[in-house]
Tab-separated table of C-alpha atoms in Angstrom:
chain	number	residue	atom	x	y	z
A	1	MET	CA	77.740	175.066	341.558
A	2	GLN	CA	80.418	172.821	342.989
A	3	LEU	CA	82.334	174.391	345.876
A	4	VAL	CA	84.489	171.412	346.804
A	5	TYR	CA	88.179	172.282	346.904
A	6	TRP	CA	89.590	168.759	347.146
A	7	ALA	CA	90.203	166.340	344.271
A	8	SER	CA	88.335	163.065	344.396
A	9	ARG	CA	90.326	159.841	344.736
A	10	GLU	CA	89.660	159.102	341.055
A	11	ARG	CA	90.988	162.463	339.982
A	12	LEU	CA	93.955	162.280	342.294
A	13	SER	CA	94.930	158.957	340.706
A	14	MET	CA	95.273	160.724	337.371
A	15	ILE	CA	97.705	163.338	338.711
A	16	GLN	CA	101.310	162.395	338.170
A	17	MET	CA	103.922	162.644	340.880
A	18	THR	CA	106.200	165.619	340.337
A	19	PRO	CA	110.000	165.398	340.454
A	20	ALA	CA	111.413	166.945	343.612
A	21	ALA	CA	113.814	169.083	341.563
A	22	GLN	CA	110.969	171.201	340.169
A	23	SER	CA	110.212	174.623	341.585
A	24	GLN	CA	107.249	175.044	343.922
A	25	PRO	CA	105.270	177.146	341.383
A	26	ASP	CA	105.786	174.387	338.806
A	27	VAL	CA	104.670	171.724	341.295
A	28	ALA	CA	101.503	173.707	342.073
A	29	TYR	CA	100.884	174.476	338.401
A	30	GLN	CA	101.149	170.858	337.261
A	31	TRP	CA	98.940	169.610	340.106
A	32	MET	CA	96.221	172.151	339.374
A	33	GLN	CA	96.400	171.648	335.621
A	34	SER	CA	95.945	167.887	336.065
A	35	TYR	CA	93.096	168.409	338.524
A	36	ILE	CA	91.271	170.766	336.165
A	37	ALA	CA	91.807	168.436	333.204
A	38	ALA	CA	90.186	165.615	335.211
A	39	LEU	CA	87.212	167.742	336.283
A	40	PRO	CA	83.994	166.669	334.499
A	41	ARG	CA	83.341	169.296	331.858
A	42	GLU	CA	79.777	169.921	333.114
A	43	GLU	CA	81.066	170.925	336.558
A	44	GLU	CA	82.223	174.293	337.823
A	45	THR	CA	84.309	174.908	340.896
A	46	PHE	CA	86.329	177.418	342.869
A	47	LEU	CA	89.947	176.718	343.839
A	48	ASN	CA	91.065	178.122	347.176
A	49	GLU	CA	94.693	179.251	347.620
A	50	ALA	CA	95.079	178.016	351.188
A	51	VAL	CA	93.656	174.578	350.464
A	52	LEU	CA	95.719	174.283	347.281
A	53	ALA	CA	98.898	175.153	349.157
A	54	LYS	CA	98.242	172.372	351.674
A	55	THR	CA	97.222	169.858	348.995
A	56	THR	CA	100.242	170.506	346.761
A	57	GLY	CA	102.706	170.670	349.667
A	58	THR	CA	103.770	174.197	348.756
A	59	SER	CA	102.706	177.608	350.102
A	60	ARG	CA	100.351	180.371	349.048
A	61	THR	CA	102.951	182.376	347.104
A	62	PRO	CA	103.833	179.626	344.582
A	63	VAL	CA	100.134	178.704	344.383
A	64	ARG	CA	99.324	182.322	343.557
A	65	GLU	CA	102.016	182.333	340.856
A	66	ALA	CA	100.635	179.100	339.415
A	67	LEU	CA	97.086	180.491	339.397
A	68	LEU	CA	98.244	183.608	337.527
A	69	ARG	CA	99.843	181.341	334.928
A	70	LEU	CA	96.696	179.218	334.661
A	71	GLU	CA	94.579	182.348	334.314
A	72	ALA	CA	96.784	183.608	331.460
A	73	GLU	CA	96.320	180.241	329.726
A	74	GLY	CA	92.541	180.320	330.141
A	75	PHE	CA	92.220	177.515	332.697
A	76	VAL	CA	90.719	179.689	335.461
A	77	LYS	CA	89.175	183.090	336.097
A	78	ARG	CA	90.232	184.892	339.275
A	79	ILE	CA	87.245	186.293	341.191
A	80	PRO	CA	87.961	188.607	344.159
A	81	HIS	CA	87.041	187.177	347.592
A	82	LYS	CA	85.995	183.846	346.077
A	83	GLY	CA	89.040	182.269	344.463
A	84	ALA	CA	89.924	180.890	341.062
A	85	TYR	CA	86.816	179.924	339.128
A	86	VAL	CA	86.842	176.945	336.763
A	87	PRO	CA	83.800	177.292	334.462
A	88	PRO	CA	81.834	174.386	332.978
A	89	ILE	CA	82.034	173.413	329.304
A	90	SER	CA	78.553	172.996	327.804
A	91	ASP	CA	77.478	170.878	324.830
A	92	PRO	CA	77.261	174.020	322.610
A	93	ASP	CA	80.780	174.926	323.793
A	94	VAL	CA	82.036	171.499	322.697
A	95	ARG	CA	80.438	171.849	319.278
A	96	ALA	CA	81.839	175.364	318.827
A	97	ILE	CA	85.346	174.274	319.851
A	98	LEU	CA	85.306	171.340	317.429
A	99	GLN	CA	83.986	173.532	314.609
A	100	ALA	CA	86.813	176.010	315.229
A	101	ARG	CA	89.320	173.164	315.256
A	102	SER	CA	87.985	171.857	311.944
A	103	VAL	CA	88.466	175.217	310.238
A	104	VAL	CA	92.008	175.706	311.562
A	105	GLU	CA	93.256	172.128	311.146
A	106	LYS	CA	91.913	171.754	307.599
A	107	TRP	CA	93.477	175.090	306.686
A	108	ALA	CA	96.816	174.013	308.183
A	109	VAL	CA	97.117	170.903	306.012
A	110	LEU	CA	96.792	173.047	302.870
A	111	ALA	CA	100.556	173.386	303.370
A	112	LEU	CA	101.117	169.634	303.072
A	113	GLU	CA	102.768	169.848	299.629
A	114	GLY	CA	105.642	171.735	301.184
A	115	MET	CA	105.600	169.733	304.425
A	116	ALA	CA	108.939	168.026	305.034
A	117	GLU	CA	109.029	164.284	305.688
A	118	GLY	CA	110.766	165.066	308.972
A	119	GLN	CA	107.711	167.052	310.083
A	120	ILE	CA	105.404	164.148	309.238
A	121	ASP	CA	107.798	161.826	311.078
A	122	SER	CA	107.382	164.024	314.175
A	123	PHE	CA	103.611	163.492	314.032
A	124	GLN	CA	104.203	159.748	313.855
A	125	HIS	CA	106.515	159.967	316.856
A	126	ILE	CA	103.723	161.582	318.903
A	127	ILE	CA	101.373	158.745	317.926
A	128	ASP	CA	104.029	156.239	319.058
A	129	GLN	CA	104.225	158.065	322.403
A	130	GLN	CA	100.440	157.957	322.687
A	131	HIS	CA	100.512	154.174	322.305
A	132	GLU	CA	102.831	154.050	325.328
A	133	ALA	CA	100.597	156.446	327.313
A	134	LYS	CA	97.309	154.702	326.516
A	135	ASP	CA	96.725	153.825	330.197
A	136	ASP	CA	97.501	157.374	331.393
A	137	PRO	CA	94.531	159.557	330.322
A	138	ALA	CA	96.072	162.906	331.282
A	139	ARG	CA	99.347	162.189	329.455
A	140	PHE	CA	97.492	160.676	326.488
A	141	ILE	CA	95.429	163.837	326.006
A	142	GLU	CA	98.479	166.082	326.493
A	143	LEU	CA	100.046	164.212	323.572
A	144	ASP	CA	96.779	164.421	321.637
A	145	THR	CA	96.821	168.190	322.026
A	146	GLU	CA	100.494	168.288	321.038
A	147	PHE	CA	99.740	166.252	317.885
A	148	HIS	CA	97.118	168.706	316.683
A	149	THR	CA	99.067	171.784	317.792
A	150	GLN	CA	102.140	170.683	315.850
A	151	MET	CA	99.972	170.069	312.792
A	152	VAL	CA	98.546	173.585	313.017
A	153	ARG	CA	101.993	175.111	313.495
A	154	ALA	CA	103.142	173.306	310.348
A	155	GLY	CA	100.638	175.486	308.466
A	156	GLY	CA	102.953	178.439	309.022
A	157	ASN	CA	100.458	181.013	310.335
A	158	PRO	CA	101.480	182.129	313.858
A	159	ILE	CA	98.224	184.023	314.461
A	160	LEU	CA	96.109	180.932	313.801
A	161	ALA	CA	98.563	178.861	315.851
A	162	ASP	CA	98.122	181.238	318.808
A	163	PHE	CA	94.343	181.080	318.455
A	164	TYR	CA	94.480	177.300	318.396
A	165	SER	CA	96.646	177.265	321.533
A	166	SER	CA	93.984	179.341	323.309
A	167	LEU	CA	91.642	176.334	323.030
A	168	ARG	CA	94.134	174.098	324.851
A	169	GLN	CA	92.639	174.021	328.353
A	170	ARG	CA	89.160	173.188	327.094
A	171	GLN	CA	90.527	170.519	324.759
A	172	LEU	CA	92.366	168.888	327.661
A	173	ARG	CA	89.232	168.788	329.805
A	174	ILE	CA	87.048	167.481	327.007
A	175	GLY	CA	89.592	164.880	325.950
A	176	VAL	CA	90.419	163.413	329.357
A	177	ARG	CA	86.770	162.728	330.113
A	178	ALA	CA	86.244	161.174	326.673
A	179	VAL	CA	89.033	158.615	327.151
A	180	THR	CA	87.975	157.647	330.684
A	181	ARG	CA	84.369	156.672	329.988
A	182	GLY	CA	84.996	152.944	329.663
A	183	THR	CA	84.915	152.675	325.859
A	184	ASP	CA	88.097	152.299	323.809
A	185	ARG	CA	88.189	155.964	322.854
A	186	ALA	CA	91.982	155.989	323.161
A	187	GLY	CA	92.196	153.198	320.595
A	188	ASP	CA	89.872	155.115	318.272
A	189	VAL	CA	92.021	158.245	318.628
A	190	LEU	CA	95.171	156.317	317.747
A	191	ARG	CA	93.560	154.872	314.628
A	192	GLU	CA	92.163	158.267	313.607
A	193	HIS	CA	95.503	160.009	314.132
A	194	GLN	CA	97.209	157.343	312.048
A	195	LEU	CA	94.774	157.963	309.182
A	196	ILE	CA	95.637	161.673	309.298
A	197	VAL	CA	99.377	160.969	309.182
A	198	ASP	CA	98.946	158.416	306.382
A	199	ALA	CA	97.013	161.004	304.365
A	200	LEU	CA	99.713	163.627	304.938
A	201	ARG	CA	102.429	161.191	303.921
A	202	SER	CA	100.560	160.341	300.714
A	203	ARG	CA	100.213	164.109	300.032
A	204	SER	CA	96.450	163.728	299.558
A	205	LEU	CA	94.666	166.885	300.665
A	206	GLU	CA	91.241	165.306	300.183
A	207	ALA	CA	92.167	162.299	302.328
A	208	ALA	CA	93.665	164.576	304.997
A	209	HIS	CA	90.485	166.676	305.174
A	210	GLN	CA	88.327	163.560	305.345
A	211	ALA	CA	90.480	162.096	308.132
A	212	ILE	CA	90.321	165.336	310.141
A	213	ASP	CA	86.527	165.573	309.737
A	214	ALA	CA	86.093	161.917	310.750
A	215	HIS	CA	88.289	162.398	313.810
A	216	LEU	CA	86.465	165.508	315.012
A	217	ASP	CA	83.043	163.959	314.344
A	218	SER	CA	84.100	160.913	316.363
A	219	THR	CA	85.307	163.183	319.165
A	220	ARG	CA	81.967	165.022	319.245
A	221	LEU	CA	80.026	161.770	319.437
A	222	ALA	CA	82.300	160.468	322.220
A	223	VAL	CA	81.887	163.647	324.276
A	224	ILE	CA	78.253	164.711	323.840
A	225	GLY	CA	76.695	161.692	322.116
A	226	TYR	CA	75.288	163.433	319.034
């Protein structure tokens, strides 16, 4: 178990500077979210309030507020007398997450016949933003998650949308590591997302399902290698 409370230089380089106008809880929240997203999925760690307050330039109260928010979103588990625990994500976890995504995303595009062109345009806009963020892994994966979340919301089932959102923290962690391994995973993601949007625009359910399956299979191979 990893008990190091400080981000490595590599991980720190992925954390964006926060505008001074933001509140201290928001500053702490964004720093910790970026740190967790950059943590190798196989690792586990505890986050200490005092060290986090010093690292983020805030104090323990806003750090505590940020940790409560992260706990509600599934990023950490608070353990008395130890701190905030960030669990590892195993290979079976990755497979299970991607299987769940396949079911929800393929269900969501069943609504494509009634999907407005403006909605499809919004997916394209996210891809355009991803092109601009290709050299920023954390931002790229945030946009990746937004792309898929918007697609699921377009399906019109708020219960499934909420379930999908509950996978967010694990998707961020899986995705950031996948696009920082030296291969052109970001380029693959952009091409795969474009195939999904093209299928939606052509109103082909079969093509949309095939594009989603290909994208998730590619993600699995990039993350766990099989």
